[in-house]
mmCIF file of C-alpha atoms in Angstrom:
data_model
loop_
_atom_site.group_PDB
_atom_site.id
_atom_site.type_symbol
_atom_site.label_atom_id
_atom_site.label_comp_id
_atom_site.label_asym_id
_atom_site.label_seq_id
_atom_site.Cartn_x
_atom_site.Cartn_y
_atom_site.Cartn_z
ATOM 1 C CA UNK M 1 23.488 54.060 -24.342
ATOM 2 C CA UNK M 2 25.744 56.760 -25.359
ATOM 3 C CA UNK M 3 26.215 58.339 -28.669
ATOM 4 C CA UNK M 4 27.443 61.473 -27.337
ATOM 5 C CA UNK M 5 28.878 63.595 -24.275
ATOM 6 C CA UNK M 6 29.515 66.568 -24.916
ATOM 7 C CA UNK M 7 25.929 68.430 -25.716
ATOM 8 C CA UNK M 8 26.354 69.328 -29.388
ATOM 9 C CA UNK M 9 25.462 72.887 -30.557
ATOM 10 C CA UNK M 10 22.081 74.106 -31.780
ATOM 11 C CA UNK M 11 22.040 74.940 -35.184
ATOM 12 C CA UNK M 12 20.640 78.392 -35.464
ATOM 13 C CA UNK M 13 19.005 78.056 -39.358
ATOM 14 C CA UNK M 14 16.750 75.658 -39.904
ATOM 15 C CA UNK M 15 17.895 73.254 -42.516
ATOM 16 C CA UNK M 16 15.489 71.734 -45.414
ATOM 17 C CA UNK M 17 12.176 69.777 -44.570
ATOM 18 C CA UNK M 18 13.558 66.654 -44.398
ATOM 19 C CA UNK M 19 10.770 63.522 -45.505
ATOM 20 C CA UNK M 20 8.970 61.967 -42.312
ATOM 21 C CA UNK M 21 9.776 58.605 -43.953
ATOM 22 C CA UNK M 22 13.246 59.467 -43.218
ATOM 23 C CA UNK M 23 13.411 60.614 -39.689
ATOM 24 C CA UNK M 24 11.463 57.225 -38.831
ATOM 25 C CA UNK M 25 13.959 55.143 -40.602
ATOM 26 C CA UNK M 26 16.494 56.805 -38.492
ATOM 27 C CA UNK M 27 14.577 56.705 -35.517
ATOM 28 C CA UNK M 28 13.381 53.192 -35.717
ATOM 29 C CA UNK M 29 17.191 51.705 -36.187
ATOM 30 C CA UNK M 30 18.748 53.678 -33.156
ATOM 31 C CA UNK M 31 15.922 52.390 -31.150
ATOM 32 C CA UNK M 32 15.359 48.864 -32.391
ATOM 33 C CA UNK M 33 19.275 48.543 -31.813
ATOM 34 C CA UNK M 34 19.513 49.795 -28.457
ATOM 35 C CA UNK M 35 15.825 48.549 -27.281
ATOM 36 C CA UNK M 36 17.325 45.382 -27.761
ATOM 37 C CA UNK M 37 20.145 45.814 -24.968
ATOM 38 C CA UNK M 38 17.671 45.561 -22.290
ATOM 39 C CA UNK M 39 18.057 41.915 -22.604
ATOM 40 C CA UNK M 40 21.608 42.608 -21.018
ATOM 41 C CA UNK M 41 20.460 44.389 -18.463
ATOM 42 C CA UNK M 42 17.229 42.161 -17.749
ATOM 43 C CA UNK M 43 19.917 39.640 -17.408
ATOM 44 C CA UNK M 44 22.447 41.269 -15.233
ATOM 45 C CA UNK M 45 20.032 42.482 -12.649
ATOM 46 C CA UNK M 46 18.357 39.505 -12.127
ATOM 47 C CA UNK M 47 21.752 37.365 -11.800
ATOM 48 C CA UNK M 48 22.851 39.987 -9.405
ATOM 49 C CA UNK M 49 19.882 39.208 -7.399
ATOM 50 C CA UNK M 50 17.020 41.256 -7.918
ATOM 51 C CA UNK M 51 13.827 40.261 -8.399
ATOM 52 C CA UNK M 52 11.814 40.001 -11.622
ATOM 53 C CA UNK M 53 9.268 42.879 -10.442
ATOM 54 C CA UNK M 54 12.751 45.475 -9.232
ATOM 55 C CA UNK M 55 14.379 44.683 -12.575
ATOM 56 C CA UNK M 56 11.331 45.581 -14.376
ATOM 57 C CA UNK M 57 10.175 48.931 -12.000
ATOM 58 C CA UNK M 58 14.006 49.884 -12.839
ATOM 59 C CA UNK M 59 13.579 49.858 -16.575
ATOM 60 C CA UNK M 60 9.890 51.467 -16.810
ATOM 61 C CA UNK M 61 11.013 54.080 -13.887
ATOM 62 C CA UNK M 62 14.192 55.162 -14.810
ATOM 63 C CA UNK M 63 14.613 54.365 -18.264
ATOM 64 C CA UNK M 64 18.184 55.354 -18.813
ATOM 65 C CA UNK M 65 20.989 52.521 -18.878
ATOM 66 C CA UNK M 66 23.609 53.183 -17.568
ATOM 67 C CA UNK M 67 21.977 54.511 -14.443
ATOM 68 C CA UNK M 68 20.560 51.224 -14.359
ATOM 69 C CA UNK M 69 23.471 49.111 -14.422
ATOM 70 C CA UNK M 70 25.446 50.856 -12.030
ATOM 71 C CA UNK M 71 22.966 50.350 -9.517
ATOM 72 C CA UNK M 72 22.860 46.593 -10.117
ATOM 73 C CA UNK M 73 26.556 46.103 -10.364
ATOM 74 C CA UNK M 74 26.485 48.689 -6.964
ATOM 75 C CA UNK M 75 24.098 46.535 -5.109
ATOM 76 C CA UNK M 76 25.733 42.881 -6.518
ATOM 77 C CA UNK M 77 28.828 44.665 -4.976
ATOM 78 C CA UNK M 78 27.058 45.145 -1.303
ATOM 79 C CA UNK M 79 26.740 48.846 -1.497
ATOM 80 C CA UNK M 80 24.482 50.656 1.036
ATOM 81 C CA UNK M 81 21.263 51.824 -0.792
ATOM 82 C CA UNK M 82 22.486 55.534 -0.850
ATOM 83 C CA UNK M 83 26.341 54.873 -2.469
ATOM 84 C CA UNK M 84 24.383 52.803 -4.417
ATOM 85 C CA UNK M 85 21.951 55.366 -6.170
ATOM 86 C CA UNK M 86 24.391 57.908 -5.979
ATOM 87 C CA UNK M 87 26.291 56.467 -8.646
ATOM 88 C CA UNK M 88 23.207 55.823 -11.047
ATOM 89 C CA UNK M 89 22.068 59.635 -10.158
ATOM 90 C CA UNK M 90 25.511 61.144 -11.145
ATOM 91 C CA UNK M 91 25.273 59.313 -14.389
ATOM 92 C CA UNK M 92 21.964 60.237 -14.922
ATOM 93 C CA UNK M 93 22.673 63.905 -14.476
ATOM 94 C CA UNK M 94 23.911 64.227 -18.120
ATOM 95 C CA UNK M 95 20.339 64.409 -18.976
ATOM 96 C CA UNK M 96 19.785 67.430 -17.689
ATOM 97 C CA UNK M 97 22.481 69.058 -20.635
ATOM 98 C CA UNK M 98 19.982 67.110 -23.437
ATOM 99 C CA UNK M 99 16.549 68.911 -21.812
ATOM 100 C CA UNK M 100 18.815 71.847 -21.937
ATOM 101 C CA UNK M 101 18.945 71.276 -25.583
ATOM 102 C CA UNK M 102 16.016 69.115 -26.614
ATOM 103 C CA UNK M 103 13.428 72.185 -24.682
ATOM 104 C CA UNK M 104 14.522 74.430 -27.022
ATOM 105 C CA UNK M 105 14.217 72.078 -30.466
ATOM 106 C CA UNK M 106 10.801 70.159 -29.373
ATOM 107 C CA UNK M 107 9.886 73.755 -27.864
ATOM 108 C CA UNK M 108 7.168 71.325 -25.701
ATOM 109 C CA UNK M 109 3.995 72.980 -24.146
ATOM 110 C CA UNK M 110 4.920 73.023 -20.850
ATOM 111 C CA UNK M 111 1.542 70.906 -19.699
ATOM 112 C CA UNK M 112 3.554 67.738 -21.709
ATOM 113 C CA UNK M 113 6.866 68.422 -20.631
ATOM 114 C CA UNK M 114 6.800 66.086 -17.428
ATOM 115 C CA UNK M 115 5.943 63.101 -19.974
ATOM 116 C CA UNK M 116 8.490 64.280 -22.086
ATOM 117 C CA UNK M 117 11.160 64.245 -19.548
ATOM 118 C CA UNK M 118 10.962 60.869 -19.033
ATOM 119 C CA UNK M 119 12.132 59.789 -22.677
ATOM 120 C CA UNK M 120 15.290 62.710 -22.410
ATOM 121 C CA UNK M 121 18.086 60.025 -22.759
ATOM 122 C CA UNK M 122 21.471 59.822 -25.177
ATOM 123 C CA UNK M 123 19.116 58.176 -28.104
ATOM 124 C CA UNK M 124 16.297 60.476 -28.468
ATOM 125 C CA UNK M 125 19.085 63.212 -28.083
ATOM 126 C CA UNK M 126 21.489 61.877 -30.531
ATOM 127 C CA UNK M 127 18.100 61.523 -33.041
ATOM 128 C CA UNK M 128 16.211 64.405 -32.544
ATOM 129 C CA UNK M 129 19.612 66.690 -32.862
ATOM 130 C CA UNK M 130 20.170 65.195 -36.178
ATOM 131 C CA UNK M 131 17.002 66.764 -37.536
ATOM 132 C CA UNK M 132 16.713 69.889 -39.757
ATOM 133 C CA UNK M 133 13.140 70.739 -38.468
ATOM 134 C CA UNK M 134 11.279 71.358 -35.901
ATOM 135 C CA UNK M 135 8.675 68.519 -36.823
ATOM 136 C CA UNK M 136 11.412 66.155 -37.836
ATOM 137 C CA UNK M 137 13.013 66.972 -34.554
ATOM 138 C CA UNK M 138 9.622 66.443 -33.047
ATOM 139 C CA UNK M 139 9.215 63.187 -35.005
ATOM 140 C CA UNK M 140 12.788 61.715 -34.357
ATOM 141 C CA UNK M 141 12.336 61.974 -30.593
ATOM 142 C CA UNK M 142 8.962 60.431 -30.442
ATOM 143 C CA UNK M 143 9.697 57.233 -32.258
ATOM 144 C CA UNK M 144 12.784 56.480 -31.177
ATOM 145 C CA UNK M 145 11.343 57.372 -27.385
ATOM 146 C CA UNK M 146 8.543 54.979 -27.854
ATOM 147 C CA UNK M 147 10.540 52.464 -29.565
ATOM 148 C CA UNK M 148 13.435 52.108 -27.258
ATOM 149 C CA UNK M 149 10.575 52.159 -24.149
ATOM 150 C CA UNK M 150 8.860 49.633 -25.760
ATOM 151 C CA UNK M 151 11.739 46.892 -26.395
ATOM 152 C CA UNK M 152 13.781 48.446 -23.920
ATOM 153 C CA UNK M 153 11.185 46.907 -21.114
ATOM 154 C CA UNK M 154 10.171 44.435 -23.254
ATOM 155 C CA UNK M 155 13.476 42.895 -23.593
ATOM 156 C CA UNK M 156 14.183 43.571 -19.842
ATOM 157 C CA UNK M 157 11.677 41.426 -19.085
ATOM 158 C CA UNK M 158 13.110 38.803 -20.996
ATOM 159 C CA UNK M 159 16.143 39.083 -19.910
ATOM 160 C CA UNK M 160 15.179 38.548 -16.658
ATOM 161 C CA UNK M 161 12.728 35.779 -16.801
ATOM 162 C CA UNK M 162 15.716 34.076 -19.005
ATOM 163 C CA UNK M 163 18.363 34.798 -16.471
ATOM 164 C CA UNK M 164 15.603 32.884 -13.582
ATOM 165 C CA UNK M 165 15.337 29.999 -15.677
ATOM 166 C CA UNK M 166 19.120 29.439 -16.842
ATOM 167 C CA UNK M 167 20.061 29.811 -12.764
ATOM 168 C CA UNK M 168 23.727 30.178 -12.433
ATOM 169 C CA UNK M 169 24.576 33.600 -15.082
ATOM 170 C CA UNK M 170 28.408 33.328 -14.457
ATOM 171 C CA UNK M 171 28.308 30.177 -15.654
ATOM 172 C CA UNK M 172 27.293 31.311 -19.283
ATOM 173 C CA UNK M 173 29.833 34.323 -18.994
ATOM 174 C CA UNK M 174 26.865 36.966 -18.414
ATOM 175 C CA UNK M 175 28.605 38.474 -15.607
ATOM 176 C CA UNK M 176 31.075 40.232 -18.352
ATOM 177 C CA UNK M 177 27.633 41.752 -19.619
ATOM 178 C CA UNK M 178 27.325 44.416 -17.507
ATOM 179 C CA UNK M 179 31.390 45.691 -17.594
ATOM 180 C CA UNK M 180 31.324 45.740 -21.461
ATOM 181 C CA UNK M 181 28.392 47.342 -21.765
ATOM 182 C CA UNK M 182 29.936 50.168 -19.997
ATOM 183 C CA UNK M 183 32.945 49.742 -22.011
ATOM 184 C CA UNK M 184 30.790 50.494 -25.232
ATOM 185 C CA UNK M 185 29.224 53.376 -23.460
ATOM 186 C CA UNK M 186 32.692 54.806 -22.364
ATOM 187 C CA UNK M 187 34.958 54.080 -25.568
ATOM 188 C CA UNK M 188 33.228 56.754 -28.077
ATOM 189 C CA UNK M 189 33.754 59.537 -25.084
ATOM 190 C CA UNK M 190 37.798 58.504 -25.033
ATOM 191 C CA UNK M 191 38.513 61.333 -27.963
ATOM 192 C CA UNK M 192 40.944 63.895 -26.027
ATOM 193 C CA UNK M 193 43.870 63.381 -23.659
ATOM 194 C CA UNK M 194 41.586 65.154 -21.095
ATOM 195 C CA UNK M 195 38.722 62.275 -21.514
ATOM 196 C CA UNK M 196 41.626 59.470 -21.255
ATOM 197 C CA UNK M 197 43.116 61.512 -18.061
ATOM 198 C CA UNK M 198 39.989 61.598 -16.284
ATOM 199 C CA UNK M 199 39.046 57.479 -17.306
ATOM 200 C CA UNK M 200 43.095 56.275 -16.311
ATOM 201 C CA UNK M 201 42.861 58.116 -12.645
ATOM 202 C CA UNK M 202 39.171 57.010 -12.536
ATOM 203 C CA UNK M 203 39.818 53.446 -12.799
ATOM 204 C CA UNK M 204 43.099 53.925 -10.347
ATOM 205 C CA UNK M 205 40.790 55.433 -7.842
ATOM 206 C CA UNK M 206 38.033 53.379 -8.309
ATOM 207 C CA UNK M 207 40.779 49.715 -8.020
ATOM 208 C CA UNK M 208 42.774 51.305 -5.818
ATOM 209 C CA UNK M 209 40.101 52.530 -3.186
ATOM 210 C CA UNK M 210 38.317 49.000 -3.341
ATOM 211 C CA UNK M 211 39.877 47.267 -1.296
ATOM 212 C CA UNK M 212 39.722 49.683 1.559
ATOM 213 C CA UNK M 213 36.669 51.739 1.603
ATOM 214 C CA UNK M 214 33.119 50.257 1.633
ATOM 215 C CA UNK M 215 31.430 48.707 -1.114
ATOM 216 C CA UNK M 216 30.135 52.039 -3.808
ATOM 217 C CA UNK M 217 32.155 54.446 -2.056
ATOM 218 C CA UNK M 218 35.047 53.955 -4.263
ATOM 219 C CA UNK M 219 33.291 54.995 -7.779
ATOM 220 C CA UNK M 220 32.159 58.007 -6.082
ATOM 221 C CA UNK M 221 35.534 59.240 -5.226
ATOM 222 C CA UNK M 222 36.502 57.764 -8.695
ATOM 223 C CA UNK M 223 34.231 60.139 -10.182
ATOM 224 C CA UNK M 224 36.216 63.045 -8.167
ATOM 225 C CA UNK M 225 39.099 62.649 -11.493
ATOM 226 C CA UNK M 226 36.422 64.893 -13.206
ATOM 227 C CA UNK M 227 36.752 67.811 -11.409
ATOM 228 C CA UNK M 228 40.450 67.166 -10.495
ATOM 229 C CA UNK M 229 41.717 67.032 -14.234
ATOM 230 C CA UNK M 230 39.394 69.920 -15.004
ATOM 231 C CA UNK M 231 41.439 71.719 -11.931
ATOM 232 C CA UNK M 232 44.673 70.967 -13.397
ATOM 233 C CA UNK M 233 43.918 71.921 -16.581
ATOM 234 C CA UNK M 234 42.882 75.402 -15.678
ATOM 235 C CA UNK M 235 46.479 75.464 -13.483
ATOM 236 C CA UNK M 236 48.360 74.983 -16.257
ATOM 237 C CA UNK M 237 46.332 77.193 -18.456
ATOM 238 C CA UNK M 238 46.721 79.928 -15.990
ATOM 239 C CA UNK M 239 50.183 79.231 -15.663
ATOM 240 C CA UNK M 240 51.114 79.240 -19.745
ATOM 241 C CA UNK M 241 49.125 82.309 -20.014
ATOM 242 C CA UNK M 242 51.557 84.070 -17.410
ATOM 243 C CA UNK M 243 54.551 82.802 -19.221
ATOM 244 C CA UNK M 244 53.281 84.340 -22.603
ATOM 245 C CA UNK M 245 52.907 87.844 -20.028
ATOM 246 C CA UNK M 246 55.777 87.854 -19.155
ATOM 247 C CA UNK M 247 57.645 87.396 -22.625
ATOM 248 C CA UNK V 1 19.825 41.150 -1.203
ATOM 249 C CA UNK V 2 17.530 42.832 1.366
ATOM 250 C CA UNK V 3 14.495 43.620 -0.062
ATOM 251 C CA UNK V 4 14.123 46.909 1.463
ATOM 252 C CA UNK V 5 17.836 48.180 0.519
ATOM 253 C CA UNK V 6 17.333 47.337 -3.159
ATOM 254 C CA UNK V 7 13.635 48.852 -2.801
ATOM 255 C CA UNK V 8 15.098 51.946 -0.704
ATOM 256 C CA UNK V 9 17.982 52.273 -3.998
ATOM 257 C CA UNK V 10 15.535 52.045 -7.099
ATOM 258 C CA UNK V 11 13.162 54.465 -5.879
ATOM 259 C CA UNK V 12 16.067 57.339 -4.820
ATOM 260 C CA UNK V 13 17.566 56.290 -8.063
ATOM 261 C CA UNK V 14 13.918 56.875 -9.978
ATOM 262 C CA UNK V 15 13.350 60.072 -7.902
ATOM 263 C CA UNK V 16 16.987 61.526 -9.202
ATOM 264 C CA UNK V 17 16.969 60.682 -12.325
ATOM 265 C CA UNK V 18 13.651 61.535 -13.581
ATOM 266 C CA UNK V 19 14.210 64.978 -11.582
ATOM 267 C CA UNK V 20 17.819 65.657 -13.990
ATOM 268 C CA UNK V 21 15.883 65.085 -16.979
ATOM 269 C CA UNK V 22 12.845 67.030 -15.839
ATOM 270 C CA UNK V 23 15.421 69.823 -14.787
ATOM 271 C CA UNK V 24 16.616 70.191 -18.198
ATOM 272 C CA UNK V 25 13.497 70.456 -20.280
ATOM 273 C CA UNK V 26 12.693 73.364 -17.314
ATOM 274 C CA UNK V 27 15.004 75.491 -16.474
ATOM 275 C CA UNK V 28 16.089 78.274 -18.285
ATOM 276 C CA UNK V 29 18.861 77.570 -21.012
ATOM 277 C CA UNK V 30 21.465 80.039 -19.375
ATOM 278 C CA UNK V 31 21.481 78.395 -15.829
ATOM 279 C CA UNK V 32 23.523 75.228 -17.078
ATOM 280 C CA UNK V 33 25.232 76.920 -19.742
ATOM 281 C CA UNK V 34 28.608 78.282 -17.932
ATOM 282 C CA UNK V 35 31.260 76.430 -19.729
ATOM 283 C CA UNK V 36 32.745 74.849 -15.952
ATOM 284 C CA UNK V 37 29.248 73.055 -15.630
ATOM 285 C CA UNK V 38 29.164 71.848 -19.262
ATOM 286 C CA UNK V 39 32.358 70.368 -19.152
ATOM 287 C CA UNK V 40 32.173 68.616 -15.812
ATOM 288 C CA UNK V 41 28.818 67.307 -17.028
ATOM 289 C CA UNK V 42 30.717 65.617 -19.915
ATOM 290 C CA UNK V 43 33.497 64.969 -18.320
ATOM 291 C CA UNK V 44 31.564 62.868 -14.943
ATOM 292 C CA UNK V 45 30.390 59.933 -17.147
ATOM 293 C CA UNK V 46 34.003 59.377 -18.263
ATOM 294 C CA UNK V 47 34.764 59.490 -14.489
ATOM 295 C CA UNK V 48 32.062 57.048 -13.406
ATOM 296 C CA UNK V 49 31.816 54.360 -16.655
ATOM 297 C CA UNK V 50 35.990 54.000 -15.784
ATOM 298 C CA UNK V 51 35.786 53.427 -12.752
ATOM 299 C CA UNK V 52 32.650 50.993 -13.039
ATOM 300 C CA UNK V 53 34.178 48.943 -15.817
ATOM 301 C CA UNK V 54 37.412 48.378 -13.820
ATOM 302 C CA UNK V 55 35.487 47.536 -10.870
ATOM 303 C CA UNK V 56 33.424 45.114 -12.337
ATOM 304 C CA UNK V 57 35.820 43.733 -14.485
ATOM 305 C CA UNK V 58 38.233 43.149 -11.459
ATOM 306 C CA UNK V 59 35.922 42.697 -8.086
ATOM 307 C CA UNK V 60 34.824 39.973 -6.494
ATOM 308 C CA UNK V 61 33.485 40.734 -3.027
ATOM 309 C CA UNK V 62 35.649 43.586 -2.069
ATOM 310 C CA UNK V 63 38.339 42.094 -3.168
ATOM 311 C CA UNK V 64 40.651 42.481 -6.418
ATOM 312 C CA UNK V 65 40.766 39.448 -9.388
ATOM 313 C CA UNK V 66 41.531 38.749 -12.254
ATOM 314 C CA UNK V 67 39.507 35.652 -13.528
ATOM 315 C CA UNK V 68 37.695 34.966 -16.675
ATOM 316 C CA UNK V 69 35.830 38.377 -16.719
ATOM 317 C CA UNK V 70 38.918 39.956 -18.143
ATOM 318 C CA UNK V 71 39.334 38.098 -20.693
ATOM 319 C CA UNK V 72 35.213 38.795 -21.862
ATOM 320 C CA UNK V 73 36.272 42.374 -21.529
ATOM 321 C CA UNK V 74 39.424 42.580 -23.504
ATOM 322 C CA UNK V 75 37.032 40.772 -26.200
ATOM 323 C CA UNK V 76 34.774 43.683 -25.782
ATOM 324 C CA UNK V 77 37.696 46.105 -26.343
ATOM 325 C CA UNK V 78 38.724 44.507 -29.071
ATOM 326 C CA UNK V 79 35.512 44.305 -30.757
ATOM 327 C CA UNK V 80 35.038 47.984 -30.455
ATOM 328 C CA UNK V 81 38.526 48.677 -31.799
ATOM 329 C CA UNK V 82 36.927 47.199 -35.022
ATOM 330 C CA UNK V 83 33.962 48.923 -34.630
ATOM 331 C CA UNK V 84 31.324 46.447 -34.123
ATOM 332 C CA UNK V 85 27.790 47.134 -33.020
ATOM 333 C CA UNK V 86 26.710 47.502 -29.810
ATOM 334 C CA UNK V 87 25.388 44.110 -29.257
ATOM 335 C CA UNK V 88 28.440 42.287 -30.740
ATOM 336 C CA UNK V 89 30.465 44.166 -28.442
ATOM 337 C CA UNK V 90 28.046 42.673 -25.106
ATOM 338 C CA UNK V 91 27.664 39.279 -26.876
ATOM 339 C CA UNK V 92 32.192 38.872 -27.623
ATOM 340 C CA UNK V 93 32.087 39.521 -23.934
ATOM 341 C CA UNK V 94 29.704 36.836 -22.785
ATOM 342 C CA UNK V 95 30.934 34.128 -25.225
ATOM 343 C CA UNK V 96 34.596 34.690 -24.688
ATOM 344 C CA UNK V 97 33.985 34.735 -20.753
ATOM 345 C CA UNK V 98 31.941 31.729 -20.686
ATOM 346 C CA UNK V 99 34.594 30.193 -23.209
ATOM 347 C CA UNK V 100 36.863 30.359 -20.834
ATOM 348 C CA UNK V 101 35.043 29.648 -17.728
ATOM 349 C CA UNK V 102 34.431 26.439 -19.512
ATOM 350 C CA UNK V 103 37.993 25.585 -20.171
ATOM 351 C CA UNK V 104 38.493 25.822 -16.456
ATOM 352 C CA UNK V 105 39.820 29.700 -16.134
#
């Protein structure tokens, strides 16, 4: 559920009215395509364990995936409750950077902005900042938001009730479900050294640290490459901008 | 599972993340905006989705393995070196894994 992470910039001229037909083709395929995934998910949170009605409240709650699975694979894992939603939250707090965004665009009365919150995720983002208008925009963000809910829980559901009756998931390989979704989410981010920096000590933290430190503690200090690379960067910045001084 | 731990963890996890995306559509446009913030912001989910692939690629109660997740995985990476939709990507994963789980690996 990512088709972007760095929050892209707000055009400043509004582009040509763009037909509504359009904007709900777009809309409908982003959503359709991703509403489907919560089969996955269905599936990997009730072979880790939960029950049907926490693997539903999860989807209709807090509606944005990868939170979602990193709570399940956190929890299948043995984490305390706390690691555990830690790791969803700091996921989650990309969000913020699309209402950042989207509040401008949809320009939302701010009686209908709690409802609206709920659907801020990389979809309706990625849709709605693709419009020319402000009703497109308006338009792109409320089908695909509706759409993806819809299937999204729908096919959670599913998933779920599916993963109950089949019994043993590792047995049909859906155990790798839940890694390569988060492969798919991470691979379009990988464009700069910096991104593949930050993943490479990530993943060194986060196997290295496993053994060691309790269950969900190690992504969190994983997640620490973020700020470290961003660190380093600025050193050496600093320190190539002295060099050019002192020439 | 406890009950009360996974109930305890979905509703700090619903609290939090509805709160980030509330935050957003509230807050003044400047308060996020210095560059620092914005690129940790983007650069975090890179952090985290690393880390949590690896992990759950390679765990098994606390413990590092290799077993016939890894193979579902590299499947994964392969099908999104050819650019394959999102689902394909999931579904090489699960096929290969159980593939190989079946031929004893």
């Amino acid at each position: 559920m990512a088709e972007q992470t760095a929050p892209p910039v707000i055009r400043e001229q509004p582009g040509p009215a763009k037909p509504d037909a359009a904007v709900v083709r777009d809309a409908l395929g982003v959503g359709v395509a991703v509403g489907l995934s919560g089969f996955a998910f269905g599936v990997t949170a009730a072979g880790s364990g939960l029950s049907l009605l926490q693997t539903c409240a999860l989807s209709l709650l807090v509606f944005t995936g990868a939170s979602q699975f990193a709570l399940v694979g956190a929890l299948a894992a043995g984490g305390n409750p706390f690691t555990a939603a830690a790791g969803a939250f700091f996921l989650g707090t990309r969000n913020a950077f699309y209402g950042l965004r989207l509040s401008q665009l949809l320009a939302l009365p701010r009686a209908v902005r709690p409802f609206a919150a709920h659907w801020v995720i990389d979809e309706t983002t990625a849709v709605a900042l693709a419009q020319p208008t402000r009703r497109a925009v308006r338009l792109g963000f409320t089908v695909t938001g509706l759409t993806l809910y819809v299937l999204w829980n729908l096919t959670t559901l599913l998933g779920a009730l599916g993963a109950e009756a089949i019994g043993d998931t590792a047995a049909w390989g859906l155990d790798a479900a839940g890694p390569a979704v988060f492969l798919a989410l991470l691979a379009p981010m990988l464009r700069t050294t910096t991104e593949r920096a930050t993943a490479g000590i990530a993943v060194l933290l986060g196997l290295g640290l496993l053994p060691v430190l309790p269950a969900g503690v190690p992504v969190l200090v994983a997640a620490l490459a973020a700020p470290a690379v961003l660190w380093a960067q600025g050193r050496r910045a600093a320190a190539r901008e002295k060099r050019e001084d002192a020439r | 599972m406890n009950p009360t731990t996974v109930w305890i963890a979905i509703g700090l996890t619903v609290v939090g993340c509805y709160l980030v995306k509330l935050l957003g559509l509230l807050v003044p446009a400047e308060t996020l905006e210095r560059p620092v913030v914005r690129r940790l912001a983007a650069l975090m989910p890179v952090a985290l989705l690393a880390a949590l692939t690896a992990q759950q690629t390679f765990s098994a109660q606390g413990s590092l393995v290799i077993d016939a997740r890894a193979a579902g995985v590299a499947a994964a990476a392969v099908a999104l070196v050819l650019r394959a939709p999102f689902l394909v990507v999931v579904g090489a994963a699960v096929a290969v894994t159980a593939g190989v789980r079946a031929l004893g690996g």
